[in-house]
mmCIF file of C-alpha atoms in Angstrom:
data_model
loop_
_atom_site.group_PDB
_atom_site.id
_atom_site.type_symbol
_atom_site.label_atom_id
_atom_site.label_comp_id
_atom_site.label_asym_id
_atom_site.label_seq_id
_atom_site.Cartn_x
_atom_site.Cartn_y
_atom_site.Cartn_z
ATOM 1 C CA UNK Z 1 80.138 -134.692 15.331
ATOM 2 C CA UNK Z 2 79.105 -131.301 16.699
ATOM 3 C CA UNK Z 3 75.807 -129.663 15.855
ATOM 4 C CA UNK Z 4 76.901 -126.029 15.960
ATOM 5 C CA UNK Z 5 77.818 -124.056 12.871
ATOM 6 C CA UNK Z 6 81.169 -123.897 11.151
ATOM 7 C CA UNK Z 7 81.786 -120.311 10.056
ATOM 8 C CA UNK Z 8 83.729 -119.849 6.819
ATOM 9 C CA UNK Z 9 85.325 -116.503 5.963
ATOM 10 C CA UNK Z 10 85.860 -116.348 2.219
ATOM 11 C CA UNK Z 11 84.074 -115.695 -1.060
ATOM 12 C CA UNK Z 12 82.315 -117.949 -3.557
ATOM 13 C CA UNK Z 13 82.287 -117.261 -7.316
ATOM 14 C CA UNK Z 14 82.124 -114.790 -8.891
ATOM 15 C CA UNK Z 15 84.897 -114.085 -9.607
ATOM 16 C CA UNK Z 16 86.031 -117.544 -10.620
ATOM 17 C CA UNK Z 17 89.521 -118.367 -9.391
ATOM 18 C CA UNK Z 18 91.184 -120.928 -7.150
ATOM 19 C CA UNK Z 19 90.179 -119.799 -3.682
ATOM 20 C CA UNK Z 20 86.564 -118.966 -4.583
ATOM 21 C CA UNK Z 21 86.121 -122.349 -6.256
ATOM 22 C CA UNK Z 22 87.680 -124.107 -3.270
ATOM 23 C CA UNK Z 23 85.367 -122.175 -0.941
ATOM 24 C CA UNK Z 24 82.386 -123.535 -2.881
ATOM 25 C CA UNK Z 25 83.762 -127.080 -2.780
ATOM 26 C CA UNK Z 26 84.581 -126.915 0.930
ATOM 27 C CA UNK Z 27 81.101 -125.657 1.784
ATOM 28 C CA UNK Z 28 79.596 -128.527 -0.209
ATOM 29 C CA UNK Z 29 81.830 -131.096 1.505
ATOM 30 C CA UNK Z 30 80.975 -129.770 4.971
ATOM 31 C CA UNK Z 31 77.260 -129.857 4.143
ATOM 32 C CA UNK Z 32 77.526 -133.420 2.802
ATOM 33 C CA UNK Z 33 79.124 -134.404 6.113
ATOM 34 C CA UNK Z 34 76.123 -132.992 7.984
ATOM 35 C CA UNK Z 35 77.769 -129.823 9.288
ATOM 36 C CA UNK Z 36 75.851 -126.569 9.344
ATOM 37 C CA UNK Z 37 77.848 -123.764 7.754
ATOM 38 C CA UNK Z 38 77.680 -120.000 7.745
ATOM 39 C CA UNK Z 39 79.573 -118.153 5.007
ATOM 40 C CA UNK Z 40 80.820 -114.704 5.904
ATOM 41 C CA UNK Z 41 81.214 -113.556 2.319
ATOM 42 C CA UNK Z 42 84.074 -111.112 1.739
ATOM 43 C CA UNK Z 43 82.284 -109.621 -1.318
ATOM 44 C CA UNK Z 44 85.320 -107.536 -2.296
ATOM 45 C CA UNK Z 45 85.974 -108.527 -5.919
ATOM 46 C CA UNK Z 46 83.253 -109.078 -8.488
ATOM 47 C CA UNK Z 47 85.549 -109.781 -11.455
ATOM 48 C CA UNK Z 48 89.034 -111.235 -11.851
ATOM 49 C CA UNK Z 49 90.561 -107.878 -12.788
ATOM 50 C CA UNK Z 50 89.409 -106.460 -9.428
ATOM 51 C CA UNK Z 51 91.358 -109.049 -7.387
ATOM 52 C CA UNK Z 52 94.144 -107.293 -5.498
ATOM 53 C CA UNK Z 53 93.088 -103.817 -6.654
ATOM 54 C CA UNK Z 54 92.143 -101.210 -4.050
ATOM 55 C CA UNK Z 55 88.874 -99.345 -4.564
ATOM 56 C CA UNK Z 56 86.536 -97.087 -2.613
ATOM 57 C CA UNK Z 57 83.834 -99.764 -2.808
ATOM 58 C CA UNK Z 58 86.122 -102.263 -1.060
ATOM 59 C CA UNK Z 59 87.039 -99.787 1.676
ATOM 60 C CA UNK Z 60 83.384 -98.962 2.314
ATOM 61 C CA UNK Z 61 82.592 -102.698 2.540
ATOM 62 C CA UNK Z 62 85.007 -103.338 5.431
ATOM 63 C CA UNK Z 63 82.794 -102.222 8.366
ATOM 64 C CA UNK Z 64 79.941 -104.388 7.083
ATOM 65 C CA UNK Z 65 82.280 -107.390 6.805
ATOM 66 C CA UNK Z 66 83.540 -106.919 10.362
ATOM 67 C CA UNK Z 67 79.978 -106.603 11.670
ATOM 68 C CA UNK Z 68 78.788 -109.678 9.762
ATOM 69 C CA UNK Z 69 81.650 -111.717 11.199
ATOM 70 C CA UNK Z 70 80.913 -110.547 14.739
ATOM 71 C CA UNK Z 71 77.257 -111.514 14.353
ATOM 72 C CA UNK Z 72 78.262 -114.917 12.962
ATOM 73 C CA UNK Z 73 80.596 -115.784 15.854
ATOM 74 C CA UNK Z 74 78.832 -114.162 18.795
ATOM 75 C CA UNK Z 75 77.210 -117.515 19.672
ATOM 76 C CA UNK Z 76 80.564 -119.231 19.481
ATOM 77 C CA UNK Z 77 80.453 -121.739 16.629
ATOM 78 C CA UNK Z 78 82.361 -125.010 16.705
ATOM 79 C CA UNK Z 79 85.041 -123.589 14.450
ATOM 80 C CA UNK Z 80 85.872 -120.886 11.942
ATOM 81 C CA UNK Z 81 87.686 -121.678 8.697
ATOM 82 C CA UNK Z 82 89.455 -118.487 7.672
ATOM 83 C CA UNK Z 83 90.671 -118.250 4.049
ATOM 84 C CA UNK Z 84 93.623 -115.942 4.745
ATOM 85 C CA UNK Z 85 94.905 -113.587 2.046
ATOM 86 C CA UNK Z 86 98.118 -111.620 1.616
ATOM 87 C CA UNK Z 87 97.393 -108.898 -0.927
ATOM 88 C CA UNK Z 88 98.149 -105.718 1.050
ATOM 89 C CA UNK Z 89 94.622 -104.335 1.515
ATOM 90 C CA UNK Z 90 92.946 -107.711 1.996
ATOM 91 C CA UNK Z 91 95.672 -108.725 4.421
ATOM 92 C CA UNK Z 92 95.095 -105.629 6.562
ATOM 93 C CA UNK Z 93 91.390 -106.454 6.618
ATOM 94 C CA UNK Z 94 92.256 -110.028 7.614
ATOM 95 C CA UNK Z 95 94.268 -108.749 10.569
ATOM 96 C CA UNK Z 96 91.160 -106.916 11.789
ATOM 97 C CA UNK Z 97 89.005 -110.018 11.265
ATOM 98 C CA UNK Z 98 91.568 -112.054 13.166
ATOM 99 C CA UNK Z 99 91.190 -109.725 16.145
ATOM 100 C CA UNK Z 100 87.424 -110.280 16.078
ATOM 101 C CA UNK Z 101 88.033 -114.034 16.234
ATOM 102 C CA UNK Z 102 90.428 -113.542 19.136
ATOM 103 C CA UNK Z 103 87.918 -111.374 20.984
ATOM 104 C CA UNK Z 104 85.212 -114.026 20.744
ATOM 105 C CA UNK Z 105 87.693 -116.879 21.335
ATOM 106 C CA UNK Z 106 86.619 -118.768 18.256
ATOM 107 C CA UNK Z 107 88.570 -121.965 17.480
ATOM 108 C CA UNK Z 108 90.099 -121.035 14.125
ATOM 109 C CA UNK Z 109 91.561 -122.924 11.190
ATOM 110 C CA UNK Z 110 93.602 -120.620 8.978
ATOM 111 C CA UNK Z 111 93.350 -121.853 5.377
ATOM 112 C CA UNK Z 112 96.254 -120.526 3.301
ATOM 113 C CA UNK Z 113 95.708 -120.624 -0.453
ATOM 114 C CA UNK Z 114 98.643 -118.540 -1.537
ATOM 115 C CA UNK Z 115 102.333 -117.924 -0.975
ATOM 116 C CA UNK Z 116 104.202 -114.760 -0.019
ATOM 117 C CA UNK Z 117 103.750 -114.299 3.742
ATOM 118 C CA UNK Z 118 107.506 -114.311 4.335
ATOM 119 C CA UNK Z 119 107.886 -111.583 1.707
ATOM 120 C CA UNK Z 120 105.107 -109.618 3.386
ATOM 121 C CA UNK Z 121 106.817 -109.934 6.776
ATOM 122 C CA UNK Z 122 110.106 -108.775 5.258
ATOM 123 C CA UNK Z 123 108.620 -105.317 4.610
ATOM 124 C CA UNK Z 124 109.405 -104.295 8.187
ATOM 125 C CA UNK Z 125 108.761 -104.887 11.876
ATOM 126 C CA UNK Z 126 105.132 -103.752 11.806
ATOM 127 C CA UNK Z 127 104.315 -106.004 8.852
ATOM 128 C CA UNK Z 128 106.088 -108.934 10.504
ATOM 129 C CA UNK Z 129 104.121 -108.364 13.703
ATOM 130 C CA UNK Z 130 100.843 -108.335 11.756
ATOM 131 C CA UNK Z 131 101.701 -111.548 9.879
ATOM 132 C CA UNK Z 132 102.613 -113.200 13.178
ATOM 133 C CA UNK Z 133 99.462 -111.892 14.834
ATOM 134 C CA UNK Z 134 97.185 -113.173 12.079
ATOM 135 C CA UNK Z 135 98.698 -116.597 11.505
ATOM 136 C CA UNK Z 136 99.588 -117.471 15.097
ATOM 137 C CA UNK Z 137 95.937 -117.331 16.172
ATOM 138 C CA UNK Z 138 95.005 -120.431 14.191
ATOM 139 C CA UNK Z 139 94.662 -123.612 16.229
ATOM 140 C CA UNK Z 140 95.536 -125.282 12.930
ATOM 141 C CA UNK Z 141 96.918 -123.835 9.724
ATOM 142 C CA UNK Z 142 96.060 -125.674 6.523
ATOM 143 C CA UNK Z 143 98.254 -125.175 3.482
ATOM 144 C CA UNK Z 144 98.165 -126.902 0.122
ATOM 145 C CA UNK Z 145 101.568 -128.558 -0.243
ATOM 146 C CA UNK Z 146 104.757 -129.422 1.621
ATOM 147 C CA UNK Z 147 106.729 -126.915 -0.436
ATOM 148 C CA UNK Z 148 104.513 -124.083 0.853
ATOM 149 C CA UNK Z 149 105.066 -124.863 4.534
ATOM 150 C CA UNK Z 150 108.325 -122.895 4.835
ATOM 151 C CA UNK Z 151 106.529 -119.670 3.870
ATOM 152 C CA UNK Z 152 104.278 -119.762 6.949
ATOM 153 C CA UNK Z 153 106.234 -121.910 9.432
ATOM 154 C CA UNK Z 154 107.984 -118.963 11.177
ATOM 155 C CA UNK Z 155 104.621 -117.442 12.121
ATOM 156 C CA UNK Z 156 102.587 -120.370 13.468
ATOM 157 C CA UNK Z 157 102.793 -122.732 16.417
ATOM 158 C CA UNK Z 158 105.015 -125.769 16.065
ATOM 159 C CA UNK Z 159 103.074 -128.823 14.932
ATOM 160 C CA UNK Z 160 99.971 -126.871 13.903
ATOM 161 C CA UNK Z 161 100.426 -127.038 10.109
ATOM 162 C CA UNK Z 162 98.396 -129.585 8.136
ATOM 163 C CA UNK Z 163 98.800 -130.144 4.397
ATOM 164 C CA UNK Z 164 95.558 -130.733 2.476
ATOM 165 C CA UNK Z 165 95.794 -130.663 -1.304
ATOM 166 C CA UNK Z 166 93.140 -129.050 -3.468
ATOM 167 C CA UNK Z 167 90.419 -131.115 -5.079
ATOM 168 C CA UNK Z 168 87.879 -130.405 -7.811
ATOM 169 C CA UNK Z 169 84.184 -130.220 -8.556
ATOM 170 C CA UNK Z 170 82.842 -133.557 -9.724
ATOM 171 C CA UNK Z 171 83.565 -134.326 -13.365
ATOM 172 C CA UNK Z 172 80.764 -135.482 -15.664
ATOM 173 C CA UNK Z 173 80.844 -139.282 -15.361
ATOM 174 C CA UNK Z 174 80.777 -139.821 -19.113
ATOM 175 C CA UNK Z 175 84.060 -137.901 -19.507
ATOM 176 C CA UNK Z 176 85.786 -139.453 -16.529
ATOM 177 C CA UNK Z 177 85.017 -142.973 -17.685
ATOM 178 C CA UNK Z 178 86.152 -142.345 -21.270
ATOM 179 C CA UNK Z 179 89.409 -140.554 -20.530
ATOM 180 C CA UNK Z 180 90.419 -142.922 -17.764
ATOM 181 C CA UNK Z 181 90.346 -146.026 -20.001
ATOM 182 C CA UNK Z 182 93.686 -147.022 -21.573
ATOM 183 C CA UNK Z 183 92.174 -146.461 -25.021
ATOM 184 C CA UNK Z 184 90.901 -143.027 -23.948
ATOM 185 C CA UNK Z 185 94.324 -141.378 -24.277
ATOM 186 C CA UNK Z 186 94.030 -138.434 -26.662
ATOM 187 C CA UNK Z 187 97.040 -137.662 -28.852
ATOM 188 C CA UNK Z 188 95.234 -135.678 -31.525
ATOM 189 C CA UNK Z 189 93.214 -133.004 -29.716
ATOM 190 C CA UNK Z 190 94.267 -129.378 -29.212
ATOM 191 C CA UNK Z 191 96.991 -128.277 -26.839
ATOM 192 C CA UNK Z 192 95.147 -126.252 -24.220
ATOM 193 C CA UNK Z 193 95.639 -123.160 -22.084
ATOM 194 C CA UNK Z 194 92.971 -123.075 -19.349
ATOM 195 C CA UNK Z 195 93.140 -120.064 -17.038
ATOM 196 C CA UNK Z 196 92.327 -116.380 -16.924
ATOM 197 C CA UNK Z 197 94.059 -114.618 -19.826
ATOM 198 C CA UNK Z 198 96.773 -112.780 -17.928
ATOM 199 C CA UNK Z 199 100.496 -112.365 -18.541
ATOM 200 C CA UNK Z 200 101.238 -113.590 -15.029
ATOM 201 C CA UNK Z 201 99.395 -116.820 -15.870
ATOM 202 C CA UNK Z 202 101.484 -117.216 -19.035
ATOM 203 C CA UNK Z 203 98.909 -116.522 -21.759
ATOM 204 C CA UNK Z 204 101.529 -114.618 -23.782
ATOM 205 C CA UNK Z 205 104.056 -117.453 -23.472
ATOM 206 C CA UNK Z 206 101.428 -119.935 -24.616
ATOM 207 C CA UNK Z 207 100.533 -117.883 -27.698
ATOM 208 C CA UNK Z 208 104.161 -117.388 -28.742
ATOM 209 C CA UNK Z 209 104.809 -121.109 -28.177
ATOM 210 C CA UNK Z 210 101.775 -121.990 -30.298
ATOM 211 C CA UNK Z 211 102.866 -119.730 -33.150
ATOM 212 C CA UNK Z 212 106.367 -121.193 -33.095
ATOM 213 C CA UNK Z 213 105.076 -124.762 -33.211
ATOM 214 C CA UNK Z 214 102.563 -123.929 -35.955
ATOM 215 C CA UNK Z 215 105.445 -122.532 -38.023
ATOM 216 C CA UNK Z 216 107.289 -125.826 -37.596
ATOM 217 C CA UNK Z 217 104.477 -128.305 -38.122
ATOM 218 C CA UNK Z 218 100.973 -128.433 -39.553
ATOM 219 C CA UNK Z 219 99.916 -131.281 -37.231
ATOM 220 C CA UNK Z 220 99.189 -129.368 -34.016
ATOM 221 C CA UNK Z 221 96.275 -127.162 -32.940
ATOM 222 C CA UNK Z 222 95.922 -124.926 -29.905
ATOM 223 C CA UNK Z 223 93.115 -123.409 -27.840
ATOM 224 C CA UNK Z 224 92.925 -120.807 -25.088
ATOM 225 C CA UNK Z 225 90.021 -121.044 -22.658
ATOM 226 C CA UNK Z 226 89.567 -118.376 -20.022
ATOM 227 C CA UNK Z 227 88.223 -114.999 -19.057
ATOM 228 C CA UNK Z 228 90.018 -112.128 -20.849
ATOM 229 C CA UNK Z 229 90.792 -110.450 -17.520
ATOM 230 C CA UNK Z 230 93.154 -108.013 -19.264
ATOM 231 C CA UNK Z 231 91.248 -106.937 -22.371
ATOM 232 C CA UNK Z 232 94.224 -105.101 -23.877
ATOM 233 C CA UNK Z 233 96.374 -108.212 -23.538
ATOM 234 C CA UNK Z 234 93.677 -110.468 -24.991
ATOM 235 C CA UNK Z 235 93.259 -108.177 -28.004
ATOM 236 C CA UNK Z 236 97.037 -107.981 -28.523
ATOM 237 C CA UNK Z 237 97.407 -111.761 -28.368
ATOM 238 C CA UNK Z 238 94.602 -112.333 -30.866
ATOM 239 C CA UNK Z 239 96.148 -109.779 -33.216
ATOM 240 C CA UNK Z 240 99.518 -111.538 -32.887
ATOM 241 C CA UNK Z 241 97.917 -114.828 -33.900
ATOM 242 C CA UNK Z 242 96.103 -113.282 -36.876
ATOM 243 C CA UNK Z 243 99.316 -111.694 -38.146
ATOM 244 C CA UNK Z 244 101.105 -115.048 -37.824
ATOM 245 C CA UNK Z 245 98.655 -116.604 -40.268
ATOM 246 C CA UNK Z 246 97.624 -119.337 -37.807
ATOM 247 C CA UNK Z 247 94.255 -118.042 -36.600
ATOM 248 C CA UNK Z 248 92.521 -121.230 -37.721
ATOM 249 C CA UNK Z 249 94.868 -123.346 -35.548
ATOM 250 C CA UNK Z 250 95.214 -121.102 -32.471
ATOM 251 C CA UNK Z 251 91.714 -120.394 -31.233
ATOM 252 C CA UNK Z 252 90.469 -118.164 -28.416
ATOM 253 C CA UNK Z 253 87.372 -119.908 -27.046
ATOM 254 C CA UNK Z 254 86.567 -117.467 -24.227
ATOM 255 C CA UNK Z 255 85.476 -118.564 -20.755
ATOM 256 C CA UNK Z 256 83.836 -121.974 -20.382
ATOM 257 C CA UNK Z 257 82.061 -123.259 -17.304
ATOM 258 C CA UNK Z 258 80.491 -126.479 -16.099
ATOM 259 C CA UNK Z 259 80.204 -129.257 -18.671
ATOM 260 C CA UNK Z 260 81.394 -126.948 -21.472
ATOM 261 C CA UNK Z 261 84.733 -126.541 -19.703
ATOM 262 C CA UNK Z 262 85.026 -130.267 -19.004
ATOM 263 C CA UNK Z 263 84.256 -131.088 -22.650
ATOM 264 C CA UNK Z 264 87.099 -128.853 -23.835
ATOM 265 C CA UNK Z 265 89.528 -130.256 -21.269
ATOM 266 C CA UNK Z 266 88.589 -133.848 -22.039
ATOM 267 C CA UNK Z 267 89.285 -133.222 -25.717
ATOM 268 C CA UNK Z 268 92.784 -131.822 -25.133
ATOM 269 C CA UNK Z 269 95.932 -133.822 -25.637
ATOM 270 C CA UNK Z 270 97.992 -131.592 -23.312
ATOM 271 C CA UNK Z 271 97.463 -128.756 -20.841
ATOM 272 C CA UNK Z 272 100.141 -126.049 -20.885
ATOM 273 C CA UNK Z 273 100.286 -123.705 -17.883
ATOM 274 C CA UNK Z 274 103.406 -121.488 -18.067
ATOM 275 C CA UNK Z 275 102.565 -119.376 -15.017
ATOM 276 C CA UNK Z 276 104.886 -116.794 -13.498
ATOM 277 C CA UNK Z 277 102.349 -115.609 -10.912
ATOM 278 C CA UNK Z 278 104.274 -114.751 -7.745
ATOM 279 C CA UNK Z 279 101.419 -115.864 -5.478
ATOM 280 C CA UNK Z 280 100.911 -119.181 -7.295
ATOM 281 C CA UNK Z 281 100.103 -122.091 -4.996
ATOM 282 C CA UNK Z 282 98.405 -125.257 -6.318
ATOM 283 C CA UNK Z 283 96.470 -124.472 -9.514
ATOM 284 C CA UNK Z 284 93.120 -126.182 -9.877
ATOM 285 C CA UNK Z 285 93.500 -126.315 -13.648
ATOM 286 C CA UNK Z 286 96.324 -128.845 -13.199
ATOM 287 C CA UNK Z 287 94.255 -130.967 -10.794
ATOM 288 C CA UNK Z 288 91.368 -130.904 -13.281
ATOM 289 C CA UNK Z 289 93.654 -132.051 -16.087
ATOM 290 C CA UNK Z 290 95.070 -134.860 -13.965
ATOM 291 C CA UNK Z 291 91.553 -136.069 -13.160
ATOM 292 C CA UNK Z 292 90.991 -136.794 -16.860
ATOM 293 C CA UNK Z 293 94.450 -138.157 -17.575
ATOM 294 C CA UNK Z 294 95.573 -135.074 -19.501
ATOM 295 C CA UNK Z 295 99.370 -134.623 -19.221
ATOM 296 C CA UNK Z 296 100.531 -131.200 -18.051
ATOM 297 C CA UNK Z 297 103.374 -128.891 -19.036
ATOM 298 C CA UNK Z 298 103.780 -126.234 -16.334
ATOM 299 C CA UNK Z 299 106.371 -123.896 -14.846
ATOM 300 C CA UNK Z 300 108.056 -124.446 -11.498
ATOM 301 C CA UNK Z 301 106.332 -121.832 -9.327
ATOM 302 C CA UNK Z 302 104.405 -122.234 -6.082
ATOM 303 C CA UNK Z 303 103.701 -125.905 -5.411
ATOM 304 C CA UNK Z 304 103.690 -126.917 -9.077
ATOM 305 C CA UNK Z 305 107.090 -128.558 -8.668
ATOM 306 C CA UNK Z 306 105.424 -131.095 -6.355
ATOM 307 C CA UNK Z 307 102.640 -131.728 -8.841
ATOM 308 C CA UNK Z 308 104.225 -131.983 -12.272
ATOM 309 C CA UNK Z 309 107.164 -134.051 -13.481
ATOM 310 C CA UNK Z 310 108.209 -136.583 -16.118
ATOM 311 C CA UNK Z 311 105.759 -139.109 -14.687
ATOM 312 C CA UNK Z 312 102.747 -136.960 -15.697
ATOM 313 C CA UNK Z 313 104.056 -134.282 -18.042
ATOM 314 C CA UNK Z 314 106.950 -131.841 -18.064
ATOM 315 C CA UNK Z 315 108.086 -129.289 -15.460
ATOM 316 C CA UNK Z 316 109.493 -126.084 -16.940
ATOM 317 C CA UNK Z 317 112.330 -124.523 -14.944
ATOM 318 C CA UNK Z 318 111.121 -121.146 -16.234
ATOM 319 C CA UNK Z 319 108.060 -119.921 -18.097
ATOM 320 C CA UNK Z 320 109.856 -119.292 -21.382
ATOM 321 C CA UNK Z 321 108.743 -119.871 -24.949
ATOM 322 C CA UNK Z 322 111.824 -121.959 -25.786
ATOM 323 C CA UNK Z 323 111.293 -124.361 -22.860
ATOM 324 C CA UNK Z 324 107.583 -124.656 -23.559
ATOM 325 C CA UNK Z 325 108.251 -125.424 -27.239
ATOM 326 C CA UNK Z 326 110.749 -128.125 -26.262
ATOM 327 C CA UNK Z 327 108.388 -129.728 -23.726
ATOM 328 C CA UNK Z 328 105.340 -129.771 -25.987
ATOM 329 C CA UNK Z 329 107.405 -131.113 -28.875
ATOM 330 C CA UNK Z 330 108.579 -134.041 -26.734
ATOM 331 C CA UNK Z 331 105.118 -135.013 -25.527
ATOM 332 C CA UNK Z 332 103.230 -134.334 -28.744
ATOM 333 C CA UNK Z 333 105.580 -136.329 -30.996
ATOM 334 C CA UNK Z 334 106.186 -139.362 -28.768
ATOM 335 C CA UNK Z 335 102.999 -141.423 -28.309
ATOM 336 C CA UNK Z 336 104.548 -143.734 -25.714
ATOM 337 C CA UNK Z 337 105.826 -140.832 -23.600
ATOM 338 C CA UNK Z 338 102.373 -139.252 -23.861
ATOM 339 C CA UNK Z 339 100.630 -142.494 -22.858
ATOM 340 C CA UNK Z 340 102.817 -142.928 -19.772
ATOM 341 C CA UNK Z 341 102.294 -139.282 -18.787
ATOM 342 C CA UNK Z 342 98.549 -139.707 -19.178
ATOM 343 C CA UNK Z 343 98.568 -142.741 -16.887
ATOM 344 C CA UNK Z 344 100.714 -140.825 -14.407
ATOM 345 C CA UNK Z 345 98.288 -137.909 -14.419
ATOM 346 C CA UNK Z 346 95.370 -140.197 -13.534
ATOM 347 C CA UNK Z 347 97.444 -141.878 -10.838
ATOM 348 C CA UNK Z 348 98.441 -138.530 -9.302
ATOM 349 C CA UNK Z 349 94.806 -137.474 -9.063
ATOM 350 C CA UNK Z 350 93.663 -140.733 -7.489
ATOM 351 C CA UNK Z 351 96.455 -140.716 -4.902
ATOM 352 C CA UNK Z 352 96.596 -137.038 -3.938
ATOM 353 C CA UNK Z 353 93.699 -134.913 -5.170
ATOM 354 C CA UNK Z 354 90.475 -136.913 -4.949
ATOM 355 C CA UNK Z 355 87.481 -135.474 -3.139
ATOM 356 C CA UNK Z 356 87.424 -138.475 -0.779
ATOM 357 C CA UNK Z 357 90.958 -137.640 0.374
ATOM 358 C CA UNK Z 358 90.025 -133.956 0.750
ATOM 359 C CA UNK Z 359 86.869 -134.760 2.743
ATOM 360 C CA UNK Z 360 88.624 -137.133 5.136
ATOM 361 C CA UNK Z 361 91.446 -134.683 5.810
ATOM 362 C CA UNK Z 362 89.082 -131.789 6.534
ATOM 363 C CA UNK Z 363 86.911 -133.941 8.775
ATOM 364 C CA UNK Z 364 90.019 -134.824 10.824
ATOM 365 C CA UNK Z 365 91.005 -131.154 11.112
ATOM 366 C CA UNK Z 366 87.591 -129.980 12.307
ATOM 367 C CA UNK Z 367 87.184 -132.885 14.716
ATOM 368 C CA UNK Z 368 90.617 -132.108 16.182
ATOM 369 C CA UNK Z 369 89.837 -128.405 16.601
ATOM 370 C CA UNK Z 370 86.503 -129.189 18.249
ATOM 371 C CA UNK Z 371 88.153 -131.670 20.620
ATOM 372 C CA UNK Z 372 90.862 -129.213 21.647
ATOM 373 C CA UNK Z 373 88.307 -126.455 22.223
ATOM 374 C CA UNK Z 374 86.000 -128.631 24.326
#
């Protein structure tokens, strides 16, 4: 194992979303393996509602970011792990950062946490050239799932793509042990939405589904956990619930972190994630649910179709209220179906998303890049 630094270009929380959480986890895994790391922090967004939005502060921050990267790689580290982005402004910045890495001949692993590069390239010849320029520099390109490979395959070298699924922060042992026992299956807790409260993440679909099911039965309860990233939407959804007369059964719990979040998730009977986010990849909220044996109802976007199915929940063909109502009704009223889905969720986590699997895969990638660069 090399003794030089591994440079990581990304951002750690805040804000709290998939790629920042995975940056934190990756840095921890590299440190546990004895590798010295240097984070070149993008520092663009401070809150979820700033992600993807252009601002003067972000523009002013670009020269500093370029300089900090140059200083980090001037002594030629073993490797650079580059969390690539494809929102227009961030992508243009990434192209510049990619040229810095080329200039210093840094062995680079492009880490793709999103989808949409083919759409970006379709904007025109210049955009296609930039996508090709950015992605082709990586000695290896890591993406999250087989279904996401086609989006980047036209722009990278043949045989350079490696699939490494997301993993999670360690669960509290007391919760993991309880929920992973056969008698730990929960068929009476709330049905949970766990994500930032955004339309593109399906918060509105979840609320309308919850109201519909509350109208039909007095046996179910629902909870939404997440940052109200769109305050107007959050207020409108809460008002909708109050007017429905079900405010006591459809609760908005706000953001939860650490053990508070795990406690809520461990107490849920189902996770419902009706996302229609066009850059969706492999949501951590689903991996977290699987780790505790919580069945998942989710829409078929990004790589979710590889994650969710009848063996561990229900895959929605579209993020619609009617489909979500049907799926939740099936799982919430059939204890045997729920039990089998719970077992399947635990099995999926153990086989595909454990931290041991993640660590071993990343160790192989870095060792391979170091060997090729030697």
